[in-house]
N, C-alpha and C. Protein backbone atom coordinates (compact mmCIF):
# COMPACT_ATOMS: atom_id res chain seq x y z
N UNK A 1 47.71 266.78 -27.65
CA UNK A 1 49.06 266.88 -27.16
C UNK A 1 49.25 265.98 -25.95
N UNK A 2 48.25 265.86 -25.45
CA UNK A 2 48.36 265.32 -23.60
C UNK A 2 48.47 263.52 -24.41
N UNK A 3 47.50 263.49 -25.36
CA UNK A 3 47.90 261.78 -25.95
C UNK A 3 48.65 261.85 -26.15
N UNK A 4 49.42 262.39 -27.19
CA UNK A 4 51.08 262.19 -27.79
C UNK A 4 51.68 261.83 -26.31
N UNK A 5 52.23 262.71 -25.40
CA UNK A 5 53.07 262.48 -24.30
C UNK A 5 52.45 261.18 -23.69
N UNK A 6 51.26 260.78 -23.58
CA UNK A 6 50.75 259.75 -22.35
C UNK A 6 51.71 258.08 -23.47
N UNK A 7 51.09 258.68 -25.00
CA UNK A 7 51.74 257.25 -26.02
C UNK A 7 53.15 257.35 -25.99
N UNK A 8 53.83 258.30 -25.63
CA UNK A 8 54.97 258.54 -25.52
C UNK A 8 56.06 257.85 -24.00
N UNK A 9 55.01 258.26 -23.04
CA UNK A 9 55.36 258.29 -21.68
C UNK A 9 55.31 256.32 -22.22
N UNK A 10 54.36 255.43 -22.07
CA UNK A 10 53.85 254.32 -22.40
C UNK A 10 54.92 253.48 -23.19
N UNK A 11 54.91 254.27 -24.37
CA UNK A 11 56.28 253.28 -25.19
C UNK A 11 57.68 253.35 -24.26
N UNK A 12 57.77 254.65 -23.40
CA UNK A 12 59.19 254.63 -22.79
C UNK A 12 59.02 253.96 -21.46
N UNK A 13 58.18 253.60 -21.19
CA UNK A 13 57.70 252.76 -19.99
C UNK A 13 57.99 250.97 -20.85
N UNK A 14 57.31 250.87 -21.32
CA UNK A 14 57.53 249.70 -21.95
C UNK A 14 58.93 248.90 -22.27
N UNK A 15 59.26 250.33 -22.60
CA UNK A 15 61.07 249.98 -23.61
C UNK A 15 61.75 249.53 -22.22
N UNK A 16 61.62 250.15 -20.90
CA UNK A 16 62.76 250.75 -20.18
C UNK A 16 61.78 248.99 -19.19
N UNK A 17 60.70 249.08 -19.47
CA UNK A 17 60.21 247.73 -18.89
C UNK A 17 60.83 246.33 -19.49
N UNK A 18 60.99 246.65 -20.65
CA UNK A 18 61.29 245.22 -21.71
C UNK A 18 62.95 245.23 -21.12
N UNK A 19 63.83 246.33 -21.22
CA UNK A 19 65.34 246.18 -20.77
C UNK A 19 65.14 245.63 -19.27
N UNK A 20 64.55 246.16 -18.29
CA UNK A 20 64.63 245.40 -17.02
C UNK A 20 64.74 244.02 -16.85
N UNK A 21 63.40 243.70 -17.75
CA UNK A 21 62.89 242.23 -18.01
C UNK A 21 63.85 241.66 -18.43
N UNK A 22 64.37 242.23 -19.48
CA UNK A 22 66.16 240.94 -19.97
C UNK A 22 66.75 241.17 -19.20
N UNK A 23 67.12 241.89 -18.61
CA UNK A 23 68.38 242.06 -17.88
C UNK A 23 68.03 241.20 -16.63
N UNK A 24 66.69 240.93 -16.05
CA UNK A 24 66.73 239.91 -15.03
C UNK A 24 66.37 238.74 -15.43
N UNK A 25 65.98 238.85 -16.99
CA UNK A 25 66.14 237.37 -17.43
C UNK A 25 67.26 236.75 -17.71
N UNK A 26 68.40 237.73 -18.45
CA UNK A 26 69.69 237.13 -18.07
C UNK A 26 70.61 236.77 -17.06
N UNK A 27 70.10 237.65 -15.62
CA UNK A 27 70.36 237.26 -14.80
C UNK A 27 69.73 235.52 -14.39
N UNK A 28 68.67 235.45 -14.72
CA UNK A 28 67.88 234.13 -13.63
C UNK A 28 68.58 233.21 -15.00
N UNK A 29 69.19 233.51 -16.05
CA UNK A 29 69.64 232.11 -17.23
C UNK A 29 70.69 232.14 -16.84
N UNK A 30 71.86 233.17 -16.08
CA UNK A 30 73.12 233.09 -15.62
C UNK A 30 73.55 231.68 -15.52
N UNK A 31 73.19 231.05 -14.65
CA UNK A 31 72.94 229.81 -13.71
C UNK A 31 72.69 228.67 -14.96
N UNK A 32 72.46 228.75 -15.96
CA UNK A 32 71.70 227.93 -17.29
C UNK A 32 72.14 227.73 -18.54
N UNK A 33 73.51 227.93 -18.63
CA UNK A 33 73.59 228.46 -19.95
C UNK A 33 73.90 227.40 -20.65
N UNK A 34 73.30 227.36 -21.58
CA UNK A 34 73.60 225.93 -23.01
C UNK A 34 74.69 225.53 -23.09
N UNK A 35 75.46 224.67 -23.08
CA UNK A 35 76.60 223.68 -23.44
C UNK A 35 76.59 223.33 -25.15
N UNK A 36 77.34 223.32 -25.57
CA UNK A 36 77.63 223.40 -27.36
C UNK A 36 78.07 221.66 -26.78
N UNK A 37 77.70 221.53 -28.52
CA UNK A 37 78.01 220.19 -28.78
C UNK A 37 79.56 219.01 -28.15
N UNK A 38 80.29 219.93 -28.24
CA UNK A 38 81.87 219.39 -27.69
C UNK A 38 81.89 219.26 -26.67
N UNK A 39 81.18 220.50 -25.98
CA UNK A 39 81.25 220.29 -24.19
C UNK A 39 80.62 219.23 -23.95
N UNK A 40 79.26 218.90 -24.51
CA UNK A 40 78.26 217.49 -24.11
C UNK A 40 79.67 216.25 -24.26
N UNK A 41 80.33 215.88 -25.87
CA UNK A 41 81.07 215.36 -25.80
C UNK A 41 82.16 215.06 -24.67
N UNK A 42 83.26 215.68 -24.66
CA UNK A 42 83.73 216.16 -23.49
C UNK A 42 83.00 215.13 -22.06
N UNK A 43 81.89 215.57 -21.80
CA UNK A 43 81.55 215.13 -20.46
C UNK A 43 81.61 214.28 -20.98
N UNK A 44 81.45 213.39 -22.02
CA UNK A 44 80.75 211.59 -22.26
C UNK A 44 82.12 211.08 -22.32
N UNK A 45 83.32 211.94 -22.51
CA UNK A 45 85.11 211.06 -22.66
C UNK A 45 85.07 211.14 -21.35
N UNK A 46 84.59 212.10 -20.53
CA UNK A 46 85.17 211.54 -18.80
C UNK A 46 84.35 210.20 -18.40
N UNK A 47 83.68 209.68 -18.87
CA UNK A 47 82.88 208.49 -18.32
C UNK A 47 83.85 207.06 -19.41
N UNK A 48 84.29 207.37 -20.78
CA UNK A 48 84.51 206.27 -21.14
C UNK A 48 85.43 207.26 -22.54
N UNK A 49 86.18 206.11 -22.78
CA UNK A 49 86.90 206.79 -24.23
C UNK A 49 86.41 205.88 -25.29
N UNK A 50 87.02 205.95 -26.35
CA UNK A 50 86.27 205.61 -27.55
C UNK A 50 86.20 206.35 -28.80
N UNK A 51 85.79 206.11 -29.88
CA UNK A 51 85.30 206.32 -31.20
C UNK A 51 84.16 207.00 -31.08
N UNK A 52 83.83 208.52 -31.66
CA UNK A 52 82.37 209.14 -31.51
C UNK A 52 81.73 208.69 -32.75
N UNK A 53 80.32 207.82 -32.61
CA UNK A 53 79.86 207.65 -33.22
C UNK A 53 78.54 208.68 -33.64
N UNK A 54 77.97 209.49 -33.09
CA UNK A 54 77.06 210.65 -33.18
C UNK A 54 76.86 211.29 -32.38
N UNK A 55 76.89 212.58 -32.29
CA UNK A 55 76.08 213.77 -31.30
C UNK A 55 75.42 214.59 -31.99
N UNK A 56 73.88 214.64 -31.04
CA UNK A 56 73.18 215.11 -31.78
C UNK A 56 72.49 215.58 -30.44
N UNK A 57 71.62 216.92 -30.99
CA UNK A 57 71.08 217.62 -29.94
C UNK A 57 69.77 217.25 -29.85
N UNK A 58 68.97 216.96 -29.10
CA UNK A 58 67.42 215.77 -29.09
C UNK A 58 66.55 217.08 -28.50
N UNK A 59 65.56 217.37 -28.77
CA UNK A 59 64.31 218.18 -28.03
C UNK A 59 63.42 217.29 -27.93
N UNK A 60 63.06 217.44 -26.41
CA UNK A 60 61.77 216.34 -25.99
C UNK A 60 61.01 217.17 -24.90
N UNK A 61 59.57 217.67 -24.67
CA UNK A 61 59.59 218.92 -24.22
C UNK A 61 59.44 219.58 -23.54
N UNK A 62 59.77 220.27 -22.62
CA UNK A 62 60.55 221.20 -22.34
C UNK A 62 62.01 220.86 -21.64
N UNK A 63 62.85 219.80 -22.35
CA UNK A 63 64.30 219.63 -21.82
C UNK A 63 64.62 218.90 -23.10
N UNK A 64 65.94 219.75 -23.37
CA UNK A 64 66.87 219.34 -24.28
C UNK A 64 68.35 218.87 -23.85
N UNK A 65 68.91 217.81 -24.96
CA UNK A 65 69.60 217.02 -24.19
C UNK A 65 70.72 216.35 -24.87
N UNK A 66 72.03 216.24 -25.55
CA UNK A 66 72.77 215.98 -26.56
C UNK A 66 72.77 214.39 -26.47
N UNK A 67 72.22 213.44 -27.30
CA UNK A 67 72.74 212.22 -27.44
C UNK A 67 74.25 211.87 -27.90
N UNK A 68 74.74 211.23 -27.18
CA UNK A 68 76.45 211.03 -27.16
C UNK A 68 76.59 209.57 -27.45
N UNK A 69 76.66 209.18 -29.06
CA UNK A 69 77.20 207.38 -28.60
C UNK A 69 78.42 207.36 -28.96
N UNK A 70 78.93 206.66 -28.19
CA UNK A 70 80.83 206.23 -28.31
C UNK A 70 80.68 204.83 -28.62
N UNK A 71 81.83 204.34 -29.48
CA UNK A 71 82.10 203.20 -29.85
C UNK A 71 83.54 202.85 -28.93
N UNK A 72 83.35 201.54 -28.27
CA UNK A 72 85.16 200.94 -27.52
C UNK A 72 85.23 200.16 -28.16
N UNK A 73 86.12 199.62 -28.12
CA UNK A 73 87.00 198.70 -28.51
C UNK A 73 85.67 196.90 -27.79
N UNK A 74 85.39 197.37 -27.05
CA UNK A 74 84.20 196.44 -26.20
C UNK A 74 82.85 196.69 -26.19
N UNK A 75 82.53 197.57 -25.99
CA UNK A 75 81.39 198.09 -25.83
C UNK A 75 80.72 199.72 -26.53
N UNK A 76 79.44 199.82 -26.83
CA UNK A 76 78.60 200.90 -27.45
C UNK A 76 78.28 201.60 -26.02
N UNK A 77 78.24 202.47 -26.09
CA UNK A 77 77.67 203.79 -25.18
C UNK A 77 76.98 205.13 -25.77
N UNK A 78 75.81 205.28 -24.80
CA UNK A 78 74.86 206.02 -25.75
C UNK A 78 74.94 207.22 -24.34
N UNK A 79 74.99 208.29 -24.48
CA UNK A 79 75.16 208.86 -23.26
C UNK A 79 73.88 210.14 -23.32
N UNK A 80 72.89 210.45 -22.53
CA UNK A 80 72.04 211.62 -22.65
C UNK A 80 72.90 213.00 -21.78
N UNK A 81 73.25 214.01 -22.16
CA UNK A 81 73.76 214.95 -21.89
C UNK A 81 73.15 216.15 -21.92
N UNK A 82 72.43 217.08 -20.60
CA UNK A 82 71.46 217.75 -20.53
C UNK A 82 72.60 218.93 -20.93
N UNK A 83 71.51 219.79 -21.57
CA UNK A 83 72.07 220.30 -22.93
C UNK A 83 72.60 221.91 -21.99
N UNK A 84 71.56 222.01 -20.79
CA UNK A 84 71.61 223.55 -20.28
C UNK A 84 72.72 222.97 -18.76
N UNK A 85 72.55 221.78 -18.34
CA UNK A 85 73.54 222.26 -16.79
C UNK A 85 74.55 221.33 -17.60
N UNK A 86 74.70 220.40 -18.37
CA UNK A 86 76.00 219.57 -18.86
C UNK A 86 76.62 218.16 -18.20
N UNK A 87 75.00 217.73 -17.23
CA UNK A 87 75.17 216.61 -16.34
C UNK A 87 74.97 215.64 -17.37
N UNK A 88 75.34 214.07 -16.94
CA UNK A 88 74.78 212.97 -17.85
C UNK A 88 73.34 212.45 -17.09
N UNK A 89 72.19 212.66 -17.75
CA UNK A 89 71.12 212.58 -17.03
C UNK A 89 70.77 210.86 -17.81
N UNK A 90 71.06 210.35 -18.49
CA UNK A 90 70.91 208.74 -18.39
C UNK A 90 72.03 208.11 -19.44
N UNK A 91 72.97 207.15 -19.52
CA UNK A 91 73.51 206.51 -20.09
C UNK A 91 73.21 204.77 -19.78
N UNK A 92 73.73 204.33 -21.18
CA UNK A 92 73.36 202.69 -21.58
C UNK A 92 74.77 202.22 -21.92
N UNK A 93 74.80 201.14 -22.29
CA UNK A 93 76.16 200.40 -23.03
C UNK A 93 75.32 199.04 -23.85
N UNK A 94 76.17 198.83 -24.68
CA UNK A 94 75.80 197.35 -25.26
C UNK A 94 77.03 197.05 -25.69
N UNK A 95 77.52 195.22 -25.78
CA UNK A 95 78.45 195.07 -26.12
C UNK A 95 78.74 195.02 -27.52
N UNK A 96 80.04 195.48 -27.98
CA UNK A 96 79.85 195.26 -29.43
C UNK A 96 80.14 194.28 -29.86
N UNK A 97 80.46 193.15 -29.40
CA UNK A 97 81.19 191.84 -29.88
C UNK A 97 79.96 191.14 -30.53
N UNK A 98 78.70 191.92 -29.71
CA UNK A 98 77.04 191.17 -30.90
C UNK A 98 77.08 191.69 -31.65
N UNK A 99 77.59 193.13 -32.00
CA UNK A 99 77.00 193.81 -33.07
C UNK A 99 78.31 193.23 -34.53
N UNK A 100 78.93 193.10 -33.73
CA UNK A 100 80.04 192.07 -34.90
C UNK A 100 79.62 191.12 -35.49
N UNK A 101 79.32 190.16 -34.27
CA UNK A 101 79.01 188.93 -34.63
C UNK A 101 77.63 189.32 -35.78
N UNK A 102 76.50 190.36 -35.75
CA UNK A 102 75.62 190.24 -36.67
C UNK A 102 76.56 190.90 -37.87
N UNK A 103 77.25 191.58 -38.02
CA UNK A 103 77.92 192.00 -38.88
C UNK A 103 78.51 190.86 -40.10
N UNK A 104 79.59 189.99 -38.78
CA UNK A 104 79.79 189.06 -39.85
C UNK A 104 79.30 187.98 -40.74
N UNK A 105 77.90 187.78 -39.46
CA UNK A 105 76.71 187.03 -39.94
C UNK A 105 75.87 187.86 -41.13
N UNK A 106 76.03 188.77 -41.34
CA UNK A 106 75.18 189.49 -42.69
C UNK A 106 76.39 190.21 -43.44
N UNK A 107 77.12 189.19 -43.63
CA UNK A 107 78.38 189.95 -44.96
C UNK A 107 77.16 189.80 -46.42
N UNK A 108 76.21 188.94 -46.09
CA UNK A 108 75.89 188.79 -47.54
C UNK A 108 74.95 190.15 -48.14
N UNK A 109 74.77 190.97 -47.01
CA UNK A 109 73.92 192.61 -47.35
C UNK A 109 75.28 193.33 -47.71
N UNK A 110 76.68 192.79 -47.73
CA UNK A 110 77.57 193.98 -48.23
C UNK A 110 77.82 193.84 -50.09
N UNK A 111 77.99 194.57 -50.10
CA UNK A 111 78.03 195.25 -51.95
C UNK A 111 79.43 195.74 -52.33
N UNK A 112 79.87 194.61 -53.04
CA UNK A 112 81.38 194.69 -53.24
C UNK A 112 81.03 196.14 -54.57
N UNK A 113 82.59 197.34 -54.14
CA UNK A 113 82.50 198.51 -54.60
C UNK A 113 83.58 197.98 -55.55
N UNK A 114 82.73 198.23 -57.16
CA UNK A 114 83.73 198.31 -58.52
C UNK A 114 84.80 199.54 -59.08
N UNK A 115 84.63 200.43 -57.91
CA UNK A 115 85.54 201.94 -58.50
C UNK A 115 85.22 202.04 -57.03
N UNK A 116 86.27 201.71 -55.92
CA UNK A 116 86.42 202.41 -55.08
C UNK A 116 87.59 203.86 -55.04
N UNK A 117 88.14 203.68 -56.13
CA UNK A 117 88.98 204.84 -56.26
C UNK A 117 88.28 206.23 -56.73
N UNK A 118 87.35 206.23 -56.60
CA UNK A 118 86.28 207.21 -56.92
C UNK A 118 85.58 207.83 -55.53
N UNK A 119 85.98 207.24 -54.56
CA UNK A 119 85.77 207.58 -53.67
C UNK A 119 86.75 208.53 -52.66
N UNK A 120 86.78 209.94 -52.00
CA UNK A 120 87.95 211.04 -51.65
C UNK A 120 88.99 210.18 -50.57
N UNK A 121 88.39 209.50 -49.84
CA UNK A 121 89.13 209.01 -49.18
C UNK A 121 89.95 207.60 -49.48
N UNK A 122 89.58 207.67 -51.17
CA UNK A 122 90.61 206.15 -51.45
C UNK A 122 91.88 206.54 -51.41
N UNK A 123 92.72 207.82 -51.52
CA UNK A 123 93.76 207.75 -51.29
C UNK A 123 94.65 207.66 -50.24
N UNK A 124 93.68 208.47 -49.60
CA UNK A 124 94.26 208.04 -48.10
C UNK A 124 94.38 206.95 -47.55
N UNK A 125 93.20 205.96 -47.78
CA UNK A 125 92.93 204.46 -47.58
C UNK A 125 94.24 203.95 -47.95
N UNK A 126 94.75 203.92 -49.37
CA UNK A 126 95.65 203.62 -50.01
C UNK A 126 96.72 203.24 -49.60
N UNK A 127 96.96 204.74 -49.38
CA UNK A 127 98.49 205.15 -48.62
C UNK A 127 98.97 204.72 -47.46
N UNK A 128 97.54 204.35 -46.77
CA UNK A 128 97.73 203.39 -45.24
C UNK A 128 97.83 201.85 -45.16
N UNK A 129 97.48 201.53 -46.33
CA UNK A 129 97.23 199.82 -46.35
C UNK A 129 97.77 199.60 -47.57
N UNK A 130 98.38 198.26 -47.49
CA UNK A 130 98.33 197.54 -48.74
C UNK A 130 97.28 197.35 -48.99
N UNK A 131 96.38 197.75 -50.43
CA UNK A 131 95.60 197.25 -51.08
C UNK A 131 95.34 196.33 -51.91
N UNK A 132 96.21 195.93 -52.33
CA UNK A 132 96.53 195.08 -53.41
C UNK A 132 95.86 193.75 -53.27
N UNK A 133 96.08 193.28 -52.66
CA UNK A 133 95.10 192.06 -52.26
C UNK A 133 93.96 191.87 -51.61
N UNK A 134 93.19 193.48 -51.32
CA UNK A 134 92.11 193.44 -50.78
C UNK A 134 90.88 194.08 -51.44
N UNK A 135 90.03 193.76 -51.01
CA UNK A 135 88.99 193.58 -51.71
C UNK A 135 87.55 194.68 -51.14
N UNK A 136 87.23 195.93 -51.84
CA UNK A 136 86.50 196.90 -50.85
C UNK A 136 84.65 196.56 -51.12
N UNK A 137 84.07 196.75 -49.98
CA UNK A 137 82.41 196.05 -49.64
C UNK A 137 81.94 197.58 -48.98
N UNK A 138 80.80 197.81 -49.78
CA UNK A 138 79.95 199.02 -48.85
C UNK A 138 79.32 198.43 -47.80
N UNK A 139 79.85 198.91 -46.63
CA UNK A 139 78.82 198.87 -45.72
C UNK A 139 77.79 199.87 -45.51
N UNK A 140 77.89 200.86 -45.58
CA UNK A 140 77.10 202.32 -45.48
C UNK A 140 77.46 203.44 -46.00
N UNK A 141 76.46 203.88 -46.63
CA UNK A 141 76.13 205.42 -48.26
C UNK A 141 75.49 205.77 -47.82
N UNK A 142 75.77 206.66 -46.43
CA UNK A 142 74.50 207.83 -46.49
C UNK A 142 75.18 209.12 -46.96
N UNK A 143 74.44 210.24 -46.18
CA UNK A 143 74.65 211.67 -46.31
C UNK A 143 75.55 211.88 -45.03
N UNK A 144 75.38 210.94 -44.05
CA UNK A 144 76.21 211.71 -43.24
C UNK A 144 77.92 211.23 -42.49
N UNK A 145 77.31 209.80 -43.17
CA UNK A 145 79.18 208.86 -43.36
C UNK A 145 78.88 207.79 -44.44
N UNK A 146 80.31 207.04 -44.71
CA UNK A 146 80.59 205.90 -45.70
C UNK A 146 81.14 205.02 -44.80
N UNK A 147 80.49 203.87 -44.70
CA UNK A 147 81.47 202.97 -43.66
C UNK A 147 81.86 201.79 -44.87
N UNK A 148 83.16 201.21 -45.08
CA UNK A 148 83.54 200.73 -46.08
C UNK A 148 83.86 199.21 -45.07
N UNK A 149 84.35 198.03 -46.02
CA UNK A 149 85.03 197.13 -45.15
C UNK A 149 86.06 196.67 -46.14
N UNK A 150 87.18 196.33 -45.65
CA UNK A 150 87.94 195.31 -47.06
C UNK A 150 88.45 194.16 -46.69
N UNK A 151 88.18 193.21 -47.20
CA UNK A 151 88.09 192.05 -47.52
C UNK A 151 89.20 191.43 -47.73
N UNK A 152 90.07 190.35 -47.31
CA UNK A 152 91.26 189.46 -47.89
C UNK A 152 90.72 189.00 -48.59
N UNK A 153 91.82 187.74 -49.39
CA UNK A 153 91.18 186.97 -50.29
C UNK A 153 90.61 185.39 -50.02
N UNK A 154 90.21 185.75 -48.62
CA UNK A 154 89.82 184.54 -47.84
C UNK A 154 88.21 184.78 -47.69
N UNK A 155 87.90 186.53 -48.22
CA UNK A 155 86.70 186.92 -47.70
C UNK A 155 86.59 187.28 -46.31
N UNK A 156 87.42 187.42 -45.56
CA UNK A 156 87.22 187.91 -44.08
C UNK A 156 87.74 188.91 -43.89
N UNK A 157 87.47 190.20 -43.34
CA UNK A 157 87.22 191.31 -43.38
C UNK A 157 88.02 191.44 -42.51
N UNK A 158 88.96 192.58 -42.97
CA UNK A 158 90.42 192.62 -42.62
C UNK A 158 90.46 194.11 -42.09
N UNK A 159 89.95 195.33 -42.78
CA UNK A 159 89.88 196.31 -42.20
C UNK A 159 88.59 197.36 -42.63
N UNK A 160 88.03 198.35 -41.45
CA UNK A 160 87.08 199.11 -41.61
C UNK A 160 87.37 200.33 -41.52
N UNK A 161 86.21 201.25 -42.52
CA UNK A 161 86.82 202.88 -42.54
C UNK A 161 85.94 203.33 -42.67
N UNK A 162 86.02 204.35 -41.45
CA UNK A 162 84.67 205.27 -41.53
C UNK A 162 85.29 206.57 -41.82
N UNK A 163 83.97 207.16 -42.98
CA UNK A 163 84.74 208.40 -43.59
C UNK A 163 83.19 209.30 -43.17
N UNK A 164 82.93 210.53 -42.42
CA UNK A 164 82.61 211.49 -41.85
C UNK A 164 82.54 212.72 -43.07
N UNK A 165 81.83 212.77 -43.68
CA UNK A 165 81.34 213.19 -44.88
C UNK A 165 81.19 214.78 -44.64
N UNK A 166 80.42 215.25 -43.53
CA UNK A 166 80.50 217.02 -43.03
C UNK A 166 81.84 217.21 -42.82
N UNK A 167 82.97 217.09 -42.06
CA UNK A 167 83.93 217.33 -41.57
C UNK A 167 85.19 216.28 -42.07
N UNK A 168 84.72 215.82 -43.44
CA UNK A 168 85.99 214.83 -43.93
C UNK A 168 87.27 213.91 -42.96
N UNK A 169 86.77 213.26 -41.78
CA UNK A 169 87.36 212.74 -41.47
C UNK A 169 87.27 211.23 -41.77
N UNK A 170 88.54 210.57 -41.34
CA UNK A 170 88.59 209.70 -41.71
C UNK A 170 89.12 208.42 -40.82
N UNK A 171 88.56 207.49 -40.24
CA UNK A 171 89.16 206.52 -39.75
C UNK A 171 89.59 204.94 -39.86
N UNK A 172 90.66 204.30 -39.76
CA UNK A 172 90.83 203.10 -40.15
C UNK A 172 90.90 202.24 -39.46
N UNK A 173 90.73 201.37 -38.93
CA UNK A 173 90.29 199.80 -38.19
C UNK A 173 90.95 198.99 -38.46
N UNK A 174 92.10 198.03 -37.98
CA UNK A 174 92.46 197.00 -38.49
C UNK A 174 91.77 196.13 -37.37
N UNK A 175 90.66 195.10 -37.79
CA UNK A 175 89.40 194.39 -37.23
C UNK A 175 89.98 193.24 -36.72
N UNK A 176 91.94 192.75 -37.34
CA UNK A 176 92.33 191.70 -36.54
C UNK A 176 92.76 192.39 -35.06
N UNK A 177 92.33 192.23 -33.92
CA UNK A 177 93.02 193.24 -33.27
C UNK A 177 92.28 194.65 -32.40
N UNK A 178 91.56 195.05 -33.49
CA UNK A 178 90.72 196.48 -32.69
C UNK A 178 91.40 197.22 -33.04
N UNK A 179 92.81 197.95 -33.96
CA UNK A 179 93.72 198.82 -33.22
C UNK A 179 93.41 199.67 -34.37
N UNK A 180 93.48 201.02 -34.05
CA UNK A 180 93.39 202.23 -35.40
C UNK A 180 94.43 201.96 -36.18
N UNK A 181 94.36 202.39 -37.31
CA UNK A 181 95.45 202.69 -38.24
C UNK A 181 95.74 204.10 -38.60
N UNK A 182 95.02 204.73 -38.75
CA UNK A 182 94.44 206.28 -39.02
C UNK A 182 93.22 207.36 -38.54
N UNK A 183 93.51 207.86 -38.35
CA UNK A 183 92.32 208.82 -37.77
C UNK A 183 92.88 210.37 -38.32
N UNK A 184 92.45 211.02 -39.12
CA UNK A 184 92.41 212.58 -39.45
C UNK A 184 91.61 212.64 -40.56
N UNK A 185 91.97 213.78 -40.74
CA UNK A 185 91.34 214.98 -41.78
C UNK A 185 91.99 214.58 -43.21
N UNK A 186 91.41 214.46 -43.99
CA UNK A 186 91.65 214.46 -45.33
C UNK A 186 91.97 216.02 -45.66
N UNK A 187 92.62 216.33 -46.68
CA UNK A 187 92.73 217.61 -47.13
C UNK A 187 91.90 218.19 -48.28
């Protein structure tokens, strides 16, 4: 009997030990608390605006940290965003006018698309541009976007569309210029 109560006394010691323990562990994380993906975002539009090109949450170890790259109209920005206080603990830039210039210098890796209407966002494409005289090139088929380009009939690449494959969005580029044409949600 005296064991029963001592294993008894022990587990309620324990239990009433383990609640203390969170409760001042939630106290000392008060001060800590994780930032969700948007908030990291968020901080990286107060430094620069732009096109989000990925956020992604990085573990390296013991500090985690949201990678933020934005696309401008000028320049790439890659922003590190500490994941628990929501500071920018290192950012970069590169200009994009190189990453063009290799772009247009390797049109010959693009793959003119024979049924782009097979694709969800050709209508929308559609409905925003004259198509008729243009001509659609894969730039990128993954899993997690489609970046398309289309082509005049001069061969110079007239407008770009990135379509966001988790969250069906969709954006359009007119490349004379820089200026959006579209940006939403497909239905």
């Amino acid at each position: 009997m005296k064991k029963n109560i001592f294993i008894g006394a022990v587990i309620t010691a324990a239990v009433s030990g383990a609640a203390v323990a969170g409760a001042s562990n939630d106290q000392a994380n008060e001060g800590h608390k994780e930032i969700s993906a948007y908030q990291a975002l968020q901080t990286a539009f107060t430094h620069v605006e732009g096109f989000v090109k990925e956020v992604e949450l990085s573990f390296e170890g013991d500090e985690n940290h949201y990678e933020v790259e934005i696309e401008s109209s000028a320049d790439e920005y890659e922003f590190h965003v500490d994941a628990a206080s929501g500071e920018v603990v290192w950012q970069d830039s590169s200009t994009t006018s190189e990453e063009d210039d290799r772009d247009e210098a390797d049109d010959s890796s693009l793959t003119e698309i024979e049924n782009a209407a097979s694709f969800e966002e050709y209508e929308t494409i559609s409905n925003q541009l004259s198509t008729e005289n243009l001509t659609f090139f894969m730039g990128t088929d993954n899993s997690g976007n489609r970046v398309m380009f289309l082509l005049d009939e001069n061969g110079e690449k007239r407008y770009k569309t990135i379509f966001v494959k988790y969250n069906s969005y969709l954006k359009i580029i007119d490349l004379d210029g820089g200026r959006e044409v579209y940006y939403g949600k497909l239905k």
